[in-house]
């Protein structure tokens, strides 16, 4: 099996084999850490929380397609975010420079800013919000599904439900 040059089956060196095994073990360790839900999230009870999502520059009328009571979930990981409890929209604005060089708040035509509030079971800590074993924080952005409507949104607020 091991020849006089220290090679297994005459092809691979024992030291090379050890290095390959160490690399595989490290990859398994880091993959396990990356894809295992955080332990902190399961240490205590969850509470009912409200999370507000904001989506900027959404085509006008999209907010009307989001129904109260619709299930909410994050697209990439399919993490459930409870149900929609309120939807608000307002015209979207941007800032432009006028002829005198002053910044002027200007409405963006045919677009809205949409705020969707959901209620869910989660754990709020100093590090952020744990939902389904995953950590989220204010400012985190991703594609959210609210029933049949999908929006690229960011977390604009988290609080305990009243």
mmCIF file with all atom_site columns, C-alpha atoms in Angstrom:
data_model
loop_
_atom_site.group_PDB
_atom_site.id
_atom_site.type_symbol
_atom_site.label_atom_id
_atom_site.label_alt_id
_atom_site.label_comp_id
_atom_site.label_asym_id
_atom_site.label_entity_id
_atom_site.label_seq_id
_atom_site.pdbx_PDB_ins_code
_atom_site.Cartn_x
_atom_site.Cartn_y
_atom_site.Cartn_z
_atom_site.occupancy
_atom_site.B_iso_or_equiv
_atom_site.pdbx_formal_charge
_atom_site.auth_seq_id
_atom_site.auth_comp_id
_atom_site.auth_asym_id
_atom_site.auth_atom_id
_atom_site.pdbx_PDB_model_num
ATOM 1   C CA . UNK A 1 1   ? 0.000   0.000  0.000   1.00 0.00 ? 1   UNK A CA 1
ATOM 2   C CA . UNK A 1 2   ? 2.753   2.516  0.951   1.00 0.00 ? 2   UNK A CA 1
ATOM 3   C CA . UNK A 1 3   ? 5.805   2.284  -1.289  1.00 0.00 ? 3   UNK A CA 1
ATOM 4   C CA . UNK A 1 4   ? 9.455   3.090  -0.392  1.00 0.00 ? 4   UNK A CA 1
ATOM 5   C CA . UNK A 1 5   ? 8.933   6.781  -1.384  1.00 0.00 ? 5   UNK A CA 1
ATOM 6   C CA . UNK A 1 6   ? 6.113   7.163  1.166   1.00 0.00 ? 6   UNK A CA 1
ATOM 7   C CA . UNK A 1 7   ? 3.349   7.316  -1.411  1.00 0.00 ? 7   UNK A CA 1
ATOM 8   C CA . UNK A 1 8   ? 0.009   5.584  -1.039  1.00 0.00 ? 8   UNK A CA 1
ATOM 9   C CA . UNK A 1 9   ? -0.721  3.359  -4.034  1.00 0.00 ? 9   UNK A CA 1
ATOM 10  C CA . UNK A 1 10  ? 2.279   5.005  -5.662  1.00 0.00 ? 10  UNK A CA 1
ATOM 11  C CA . UNK A 1 11  ? 0.324   8.220  -6.304  1.00 0.00 ? 11  UNK A CA 1
ATOM 12  C CA . UNK A 1 12  ? -0.175  10.389 -3.221  1.00 0.00 ? 12  UNK A CA 1
ATOM 13  C CA . UNK A 1 13  ? 2.192   11.365 -0.426  1.00 0.00 ? 13  UNK A CA 1
ATOM 14  C CA . UNK A 1 14  ? 1.067   10.869 3.197   1.00 0.00 ? 14  UNK A CA 1
ATOM 15  C CA . UNK A 1 15  ? 1.757   14.542 4.034   1.00 0.00 ? 15  UNK A CA 1
ATOM 16  C CA . UNK A 1 16  ? -0.328  15.643 1.045   1.00 0.00 ? 16  UNK A CA 1
ATOM 17  C CA . UNK A 1 17  ? -3.130  13.378 2.255   1.00 0.00 ? 17  UNK A CA 1
ATOM 18  C CA . UNK A 1 18  ? -3.011  14.931 5.741   1.00 0.00 ? 18  UNK A CA 1
ATOM 19  C CA . UNK A 1 19  ? -3.152  18.456 4.296   1.00 0.00 ? 19  UNK A CA 1
ATOM 20  C CA . UNK A 1 20  ? -6.163  17.528 2.147   1.00 0.00 ? 20  UNK A CA 1
ATOM 21  C CA . UNK A 1 21  ? -7.950  16.013 5.183   1.00 0.00 ? 21  UNK A CA 1
ATOM 22  C CA . UNK A 1 22  ? -7.282  19.165 7.257   1.00 0.00 ? 22  UNK A CA 1
ATOM 23  C CA . UNK A 1 23  ? -8.676  21.395 4.476   1.00 0.00 ? 23  UNK A CA 1
ATOM 24  C CA . UNK A 1 24  ? -11.811 19.224 4.201   1.00 0.00 ? 24  UNK A CA 1
ATOM 25  C CA . UNK A 1 25  ? -12.308 19.287 7.985   1.00 0.00 ? 25  UNK A CA 1
ATOM 26  C CA . UNK A 1 26  ? -11.974 23.107 8.046   1.00 0.00 ? 26  UNK A CA 1
ATOM 27  C CA . UNK A 1 27  ? -14.471 23.467 5.191   1.00 0.00 ? 27  UNK A CA 1
ATOM 28  C CA . UNK A 1 28  ? -16.999 21.248 6.982   1.00 0.00 ? 28  UNK A CA 1
ATOM 29  C CA . UNK A 1 29  ? -16.509 23.213 10.227  1.00 0.00 ? 29  UNK A CA 1
ATOM 30  C CA . UNK A 1 30  ? -17.080 26.618 8.584   1.00 0.00 ? 30  UNK A CA 1
ATOM 31  C CA . UNK A 1 31  ? -20.028 25.375 6.526   1.00 0.00 ? 31  UNK A CA 1
ATOM 32  C CA . UNK A 1 32  ? -21.646 24.007 9.683   1.00 0.00 ? 32  UNK A CA 1
ATOM 33  C CA . UNK A 1 33  ? -21.132 27.345 11.464  1.00 0.00 ? 33  UNK A CA 1
ATOM 34  C CA . UNK A 1 34  ? -22.514 29.352 8.536   1.00 0.00 ? 34  UNK A CA 1
ATOM 35  C CA . UNK A 1 35  ? -25.680 27.306 8.025   1.00 0.00 ? 35  UNK A CA 1
ATOM 36  C CA . UNK A 1 36  ? -26.609 26.423 11.618  1.00 0.00 ? 36  UNK A CA 1
ATOM 37  C CA . UNK A 1 37  ? -29.144 28.731 13.300  1.00 0.00 ? 37  UNK A CA 1
ATOM 38  C CA . UNK A 1 38  ? -27.685 30.827 16.095  1.00 0.00 ? 38  UNK A CA 1
ATOM 39  C CA . UNK A 1 39  ? -27.850 29.220 19.539  1.00 0.00 ? 39  UNK A CA 1
ATOM 40  C CA . UNK A 1 40  ? -28.730 32.557 21.153  1.00 0.00 ? 40  UNK A CA 1
ATOM 41  C CA . UNK A 1 41  ? -32.017 32.588 19.302  1.00 0.00 ? 41  UNK A CA 1
ATOM 42  C CA . UNK A 1 42  ? -33.202 29.414 21.014  1.00 0.00 ? 42  UNK A CA 1
ATOM 43  C CA . UNK A 1 43  ? -32.064 30.274 24.563  1.00 0.00 ? 43  UNK A CA 1
ATOM 44  C CA . UNK A 1 44  ? -35.280 32.028 25.625  1.00 0.00 ? 44  UNK A CA 1
ATOM 45  C CA . UNK A 1 45  ? -38.916 32.511 24.772  1.00 0.00 ? 45  UNK A CA 1
ATOM 46  C CA . UNK A 1 46  ? -40.058 34.457 21.738  1.00 0.00 ? 46  UNK A CA 1
ATOM 47  C CA . UNK A 1 47  ? -42.433 37.411 21.921  1.00 0.00 ? 47  UNK A CA 1
ATOM 48  C CA . UNK A 1 48  ? -44.852 39.031 19.518  1.00 0.00 ? 48  UNK A CA 1
ATOM 49  C CA . UNK A 1 49  ? -43.018 41.740 17.594  1.00 0.00 ? 49  UNK A CA 1
ATOM 50  C CA . UNK A 1 50  ? -43.846 44.284 14.915  1.00 0.00 ? 50  UNK A CA 1
ATOM 51  C CA . UNK A 1 51  ? -41.426 44.828 12.066  1.00 0.00 ? 51  UNK A CA 1
ATOM 52  C CA . UNK A 1 52  ? -41.801 47.723 9.625   1.00 0.00 ? 52  UNK A CA 1
ATOM 53  C CA . UNK A 1 53  ? -40.433 47.248 6.118   1.00 0.00 ? 53  UNK A CA 1
ATOM 54  C CA . UNK A 1 54  ? -39.859 50.208 3.790   1.00 0.00 ? 54  UNK A CA 1
ATOM 55  C CA . UNK A 1 55  ? -39.564 50.033 0.034   1.00 0.00 ? 55  UNK A CA 1
ATOM 56  C CA . UNK A 1 56  ? -38.536 53.166 -1.865  1.00 0.00 ? 56  UNK A CA 1
ATOM 57  C CA . UNK A 1 57  ? -39.512 54.157 -5.387  1.00 0.00 ? 57  UNK A CA 1
ATOM 58  C CA . UNK A 1 58  ? -42.162 51.490 -5.913  1.00 0.00 ? 58  UNK A CA 1
ATOM 59  C CA . UNK A 1 59  ? -44.487 51.903 -8.921  1.00 0.00 ? 59  UNK A CA 1
ATOM 60  C CA . UNK A 1 60  ? -47.658 53.721 -7.836  1.00 0.00 ? 60  UNK A CA 1
ATOM 61  C CA . UNK A 1 61  ? -50.528 51.429 -6.886  1.00 0.00 ? 61  UNK A CA 1
ATOM 62  C CA . UNK A 1 62  ? -48.425 48.477 -5.702  1.00 0.00 ? 62  UNK A CA 1
ATOM 63  C CA . UNK A 1 63  ? -49.358 49.117 -2.060  1.00 0.00 ? 63  UNK A CA 1
ATOM 64  C CA . UNK A 1 64  ? -53.000 48.404 -2.886  1.00 0.00 ? 64  UNK A CA 1
ATOM 65  C CA . UNK A 1 65  ? -52.061 44.855 -3.936  1.00 0.00 ? 65  UNK A CA 1
ATOM 66  C CA . UNK A 1 66  ? -50.846 43.996 -0.409  1.00 0.00 ? 66  UNK A CA 1
ATOM 67  C CA . UNK A 1 67  ? -53.695 42.606 1.682   1.00 0.00 ? 67  UNK A CA 1
ATOM 68  C CA . UNK A 1 68  ? -53.949 42.807 5.466   1.00 0.00 ? 68  UNK A CA 1
ATOM 69  C CA . UNK A 1 69  ? -53.466 39.308 6.894   1.00 0.00 ? 69  UNK A CA 1
ATOM 70  C CA . UNK A 1 70  ? -51.267 38.138 3.998   1.00 0.00 ? 70  UNK A CA 1
ATOM 71  C CA . UNK A 1 71  ? -48.300 35.966 4.972   1.00 0.00 ? 71  UNK A CA 1
ATOM 72  C CA . UNK A 1 72  ? -44.903 37.659 4.816   1.00 0.00 ? 72  UNK A CA 1
ATOM 73  C CA . UNK A 1 73  ? -41.616 35.877 4.166   1.00 0.00 ? 73  UNK A CA 1
ATOM 74  C CA . UNK A 1 74  ? -38.089 36.626 3.073   1.00 0.00 ? 74  UNK A CA 1
ATOM 75  C CA . UNK A 1 75  ? -37.286 35.398 -0.442  1.00 0.00 ? 75  UNK A CA 1
ATOM 76  C CA . UNK A 1 76  ? -33.756 33.999 -0.156  1.00 0.00 ? 76  UNK A CA 1
ATOM 77  C CA . UNK A 1 77  ? -34.117 31.874 2.982   1.00 0.00 ? 77  UNK A CA 1
ATOM 78  C CA . UNK A 1 78  ? -37.928 31.511 3.024   1.00 0.00 ? 78  UNK A CA 1
ATOM 79  C CA . UNK A 1 79  ? -37.948 32.759 6.647   1.00 0.00 ? 79  UNK A CA 1
ATOM 80  C CA . UNK A 1 80  ? -41.545 33.451 7.743   1.00 0.00 ? 80  UNK A CA 1
ATOM 81  C CA . UNK A 1 81  ? -42.217 37.011 8.968   1.00 0.00 ? 81  UNK A CA 1
ATOM 82  C CA . UNK A 1 82  ? -45.747 36.523 10.265  1.00 0.00 ? 82  UNK A CA 1
ATOM 83  C CA . UNK A 1 83  ? -48.675 38.387 8.748   1.00 0.00 ? 83  UNK A CA 1
ATOM 84  C CA . UNK A 1 84  ? -49.241 41.876 7.370   1.00 0.00 ? 84  UNK A CA 1
ATOM 85  C CA . UNK A 1 85  ? -51.057 44.137 9.859   1.00 0.00 ? 85  UNK A CA 1
ATOM 86  C CA . UNK A 1 86  ? -50.840 47.481 8.020   1.00 0.00 ? 86  UNK A CA 1
ATOM 87  C CA . UNK A 1 87  ? -49.800 49.020 4.708   1.00 0.00 ? 87  UNK A CA 1
ATOM 88  C CA . UNK A 1 88  ? -49.116 52.707 4.112   1.00 0.00 ? 88  UNK A CA 1
ATOM 89  C CA . UNK A 1 89  ? -47.885 54.515 1.046   1.00 0.00 ? 89  UNK A CA 1
ATOM 90  C CA . UNK A 1 90  ? -46.891 58.054 0.188   1.00 0.00 ? 90  UNK A CA 1
ATOM 91  C CA . UNK A 1 91  ? -45.398 59.740 -2.866  1.00 0.00 ? 91  UNK A CA 1
ATOM 92  C CA . UNK A 1 92  ? -41.682 59.078 -3.257  1.00 0.00 ? 92  UNK A CA 1
ATOM 93  C CA . UNK A 1 93  ? -39.329 62.048 -3.160  1.00 0.00 ? 93  UNK A CA 1
ATOM 94  C CA . UNK A 1 94  ? -35.768 62.749 -4.169  1.00 0.00 ? 94  UNK A CA 1
ATOM 95  C CA . UNK A 1 95  ? -33.535 65.789 -3.876  1.00 0.00 ? 95  UNK A CA 1
ATOM 96  C CA . UNK A 1 96  ? -32.441 67.785 -6.923  1.00 0.00 ? 96  UNK A CA 1
ATOM 97  C CA . UNK A 1 97  ? -30.349 70.909 -7.372  1.00 0.00 ? 97  UNK A CA 1
ATOM 98  C CA . UNK A 1 98  ? -32.211 73.914 -8.779  1.00 0.00 ? 98  UNK A CA 1
ATOM 99  C CA . UNK A 1 99  ? -30.854 76.661 -11.067 1.00 0.00 ? 99  UNK A CA 1
ATOM 100 C CA . UNK A 1 100 ? -29.513 78.610 -8.059  1.00 0.00 ? 100 UNK A CA 1
ATOM 101 C CA . UNK A 1 101 ? -27.616 75.579 -6.702  1.00 0.00 ? 101 UNK A CA 1
ATOM 102 C CA . UNK A 1 102 ? -30.043 74.868 -3.839  1.00 0.00 ? 102 UNK A CA 1
ATOM 103 C CA . UNK A 1 103 ? -31.217 71.367 -2.973  1.00 0.00 ? 103 UNK A CA 1
ATOM 104 C CA . UNK A 1 104 ? -34.936 71.024 -3.610  1.00 0.00 ? 104 UNK A CA 1
ATOM 105 C CA . UNK A 1 105 ? -37.183 68.139 -2.519  1.00 0.00 ? 105 UNK A CA 1
ATOM 106 C CA . UNK A 1 106 ? -38.896 66.841 -5.661  1.00 0.00 ? 106 UNK A CA 1
ATOM 107 C CA . UNK A 1 107 ? -41.641 64.233 -6.055  1.00 0.00 ? 107 UNK A CA 1
ATOM 108 C CA . UNK A 1 108 ? -40.677 61.254 -8.235  1.00 0.00 ? 108 UNK A CA 1
ATOM 109 C CA . UNK A 1 109 ? -43.416 60.743 -10.810 1.00 0.00 ? 109 UNK A CA 1
ATOM 110 C CA . UNK A 1 110 ? -45.441 57.521 -10.712 1.00 0.00 ? 110 UNK A CA 1
ATOM 111 C CA . UNK A 1 111 ? -43.614 56.134 -7.682  1.00 0.00 ? 111 UNK A CA 1
ATOM 112 C CA . UNK A 1 112 ? -44.463 55.627 -4.021  1.00 0.00 ? 112 UNK A CA 1
ATOM 113 C CA . UNK A 1 113 ? -42.683 54.866 -0.793  1.00 0.00 ? 113 UNK A CA 1
ATOM 114 C CA . UNK A 1 114 ? -44.394 51.860 0.820   1.00 0.00 ? 114 UNK A CA 1
ATOM 115 C CA . UNK A 1 115 ? -44.336 50.895 4.520   1.00 0.00 ? 115 UNK A CA 1
ATOM 116 C CA . UNK A 1 116 ? -45.539 47.394 5.400   1.00 0.00 ? 116 UNK A CA 1
ATOM 117 C CA . UNK A 1 117 ? -45.904 46.418 9.063   1.00 0.00 ? 117 UNK A CA 1
ATOM 118 C CA . UNK A 1 118 ? -45.926 42.737 9.963   1.00 0.00 ? 118 UNK A CA 1
ATOM 119 C CA . UNK A 1 119 ? -46.541 40.988 13.259  1.00 0.00 ? 119 UNK A CA 1
ATOM 120 C CA . UNK A 1 120 ? -44.541 37.878 14.092  1.00 0.00 ? 120 UNK A CA 1
ATOM 121 C CA . UNK A 1 121 ? -43.068 35.716 16.810  1.00 0.00 ? 121 UNK A CA 1
ATOM 122 C CA . UNK A 1 122 ? -39.378 36.443 17.326  1.00 0.00 ? 122 UNK A CA 1
ATOM 123 C CA . UNK A 1 123 ? -36.719 37.371 19.814  1.00 0.00 ? 123 UNK A CA 1
ATOM 124 C CA . UNK A 1 124 ? -35.410 40.922 20.158  1.00 0.00 ? 124 UNK A CA 1
ATOM 125 C CA . UNK A 1 125 ? -31.876 41.195 21.596  1.00 0.00 ? 125 UNK A CA 1
ATOM 126 C CA . UNK A 1 126 ? -29.063 43.740 21.715  1.00 0.00 ? 126 UNK A CA 1
ATOM 127 C CA . UNK A 1 127 ? -27.727 42.180 18.509  1.00 0.00 ? 127 UNK A CA 1
ATOM 128 C CA . UNK A 1 128 ? -30.995 42.492 16.596  1.00 0.00 ? 128 UNK A CA 1
ATOM 129 C CA . UNK A 1 129 ? -34.066 40.459 15.777  1.00 0.00 ? 129 UNK A CA 1
ATOM 130 C CA . UNK A 1 130 ? -33.983 36.671 15.650  1.00 0.00 ? 130 UNK A CA 1
ATOM 131 C CA . UNK A 1 131 ? -36.619 35.129 13.405  1.00 0.00 ? 131 UNK A CA 1
ATOM 132 C CA . UNK A 1 132 ? -36.632 31.398 12.760  1.00 0.00 ? 132 UNK A CA 1
ATOM 133 C CA . UNK A 1 133 ? -33.044 31.186 14.092  1.00 0.00 ? 133 UNK A CA 1
ATOM 134 C CA . UNK A 1 134 ? -31.702 33.935 11.795  1.00 0.00 ? 134 UNK A CA 1
ATOM 135 C CA . UNK A 1 135 ? -30.476 37.367 12.847  1.00 0.00 ? 135 UNK A CA 1
ATOM 136 C CA . UNK A 1 136 ? -31.860 40.543 11.236  1.00 0.00 ? 136 UNK A CA 1
ATOM 137 C CA . UNK A 1 137 ? -31.282 44.193 12.044  1.00 0.00 ? 137 UNK A CA 1
ATOM 138 C CA . UNK A 1 138 ? -32.646 47.608 11.169  1.00 0.00 ? 138 UNK A CA 1
ATOM 139 C CA . UNK A 1 139 ? -31.291 48.504 7.739   1.00 0.00 ? 139 UNK A CA 1
ATOM 140 C CA . UNK A 1 140 ? -31.116 44.905 6.491   1.00 0.00 ? 140 UNK A CA 1
ATOM 141 C CA . UNK A 1 141 ? -32.509 44.759 2.956   1.00 0.00 ? 141 UNK A CA 1
ATOM 142 C CA . UNK A 1 142 ? -33.763 41.873 0.874   1.00 0.00 ? 142 UNK A CA 1
ATOM 143 C CA . UNK A 1 143 ? -36.687 40.794 -1.281  1.00 0.00 ? 143 UNK A CA 1
ATOM 144 C CA . UNK A 1 144 ? -39.830 40.346 0.798   1.00 0.00 ? 144 UNK A CA 1
ATOM 145 C CA . UNK A 1 145 ? -43.062 38.635 -0.220  1.00 0.00 ? 145 UNK A CA 1
ATOM 146 C CA . UNK A 1 146 ? -46.306 39.998 1.194   1.00 0.00 ? 146 UNK A CA 1
ATOM 147 C CA . UNK A 1 147 ? -48.904 37.578 -0.086  1.00 0.00 ? 147 UNK A CA 1
ATOM 148 C CA . UNK A 1 148 ? -48.642 37.718 -3.885  1.00 0.00 ? 148 UNK A CA 1
ATOM 149 C CA . UNK A 1 149 ? -46.636 40.967 -3.891  1.00 0.00 ? 149 UNK A CA 1
ATOM 150 C CA . UNK A 1 150 ? -42.825 41.056 -3.880  1.00 0.00 ? 150 UNK A CA 1
ATOM 151 C CA . UNK A 1 151 ? -40.830 44.139 -2.903  1.00 0.00 ? 151 UNK A CA 1
ATOM 152 C CA . UNK A 1 152 ? -37.168 44.881 -2.342  1.00 0.00 ? 152 UNK A CA 1
ATOM 153 C CA . UNK A 1 153 ? -37.410 46.358 1.137   1.00 0.00 ? 153 UNK A CA 1
ATOM 154 C CA . UNK A 1 154 ? -35.351 47.178 4.198   1.00 0.00 ? 154 UNK A CA 1
ATOM 155 C CA . UNK A 1 155 ? -36.165 46.830 7.886   1.00 0.00 ? 155 UNK A CA 1
ATOM 156 C CA . UNK A 1 156 ? -36.953 50.346 9.085   1.00 0.00 ? 156 UNK A CA 1
ATOM 157 C CA . UNK A 1 157 ? -38.124 49.518 12.590  1.00 0.00 ? 157 UNK A CA 1
ATOM 158 C CA . UNK A 1 158 ? -38.640 46.751 15.133  1.00 0.00 ? 158 UNK A CA 1
ATOM 159 C CA . UNK A 1 159 ? -40.710 46.957 18.316  1.00 0.00 ? 159 UNK A CA 1
ATOM 160 C CA . UNK A 1 160 ? -42.691 44.776 20.683  1.00 0.00 ? 160 UNK A CA 1
ATOM 161 C CA . UNK A 1 161 ? -46.356 44.483 19.740  1.00 0.00 ? 161 UNK A CA 1
ATOM 162 C CA . UNK A 1 162 ? -48.791 46.336 21.968  1.00 0.00 ? 162 UNK A CA 1
#
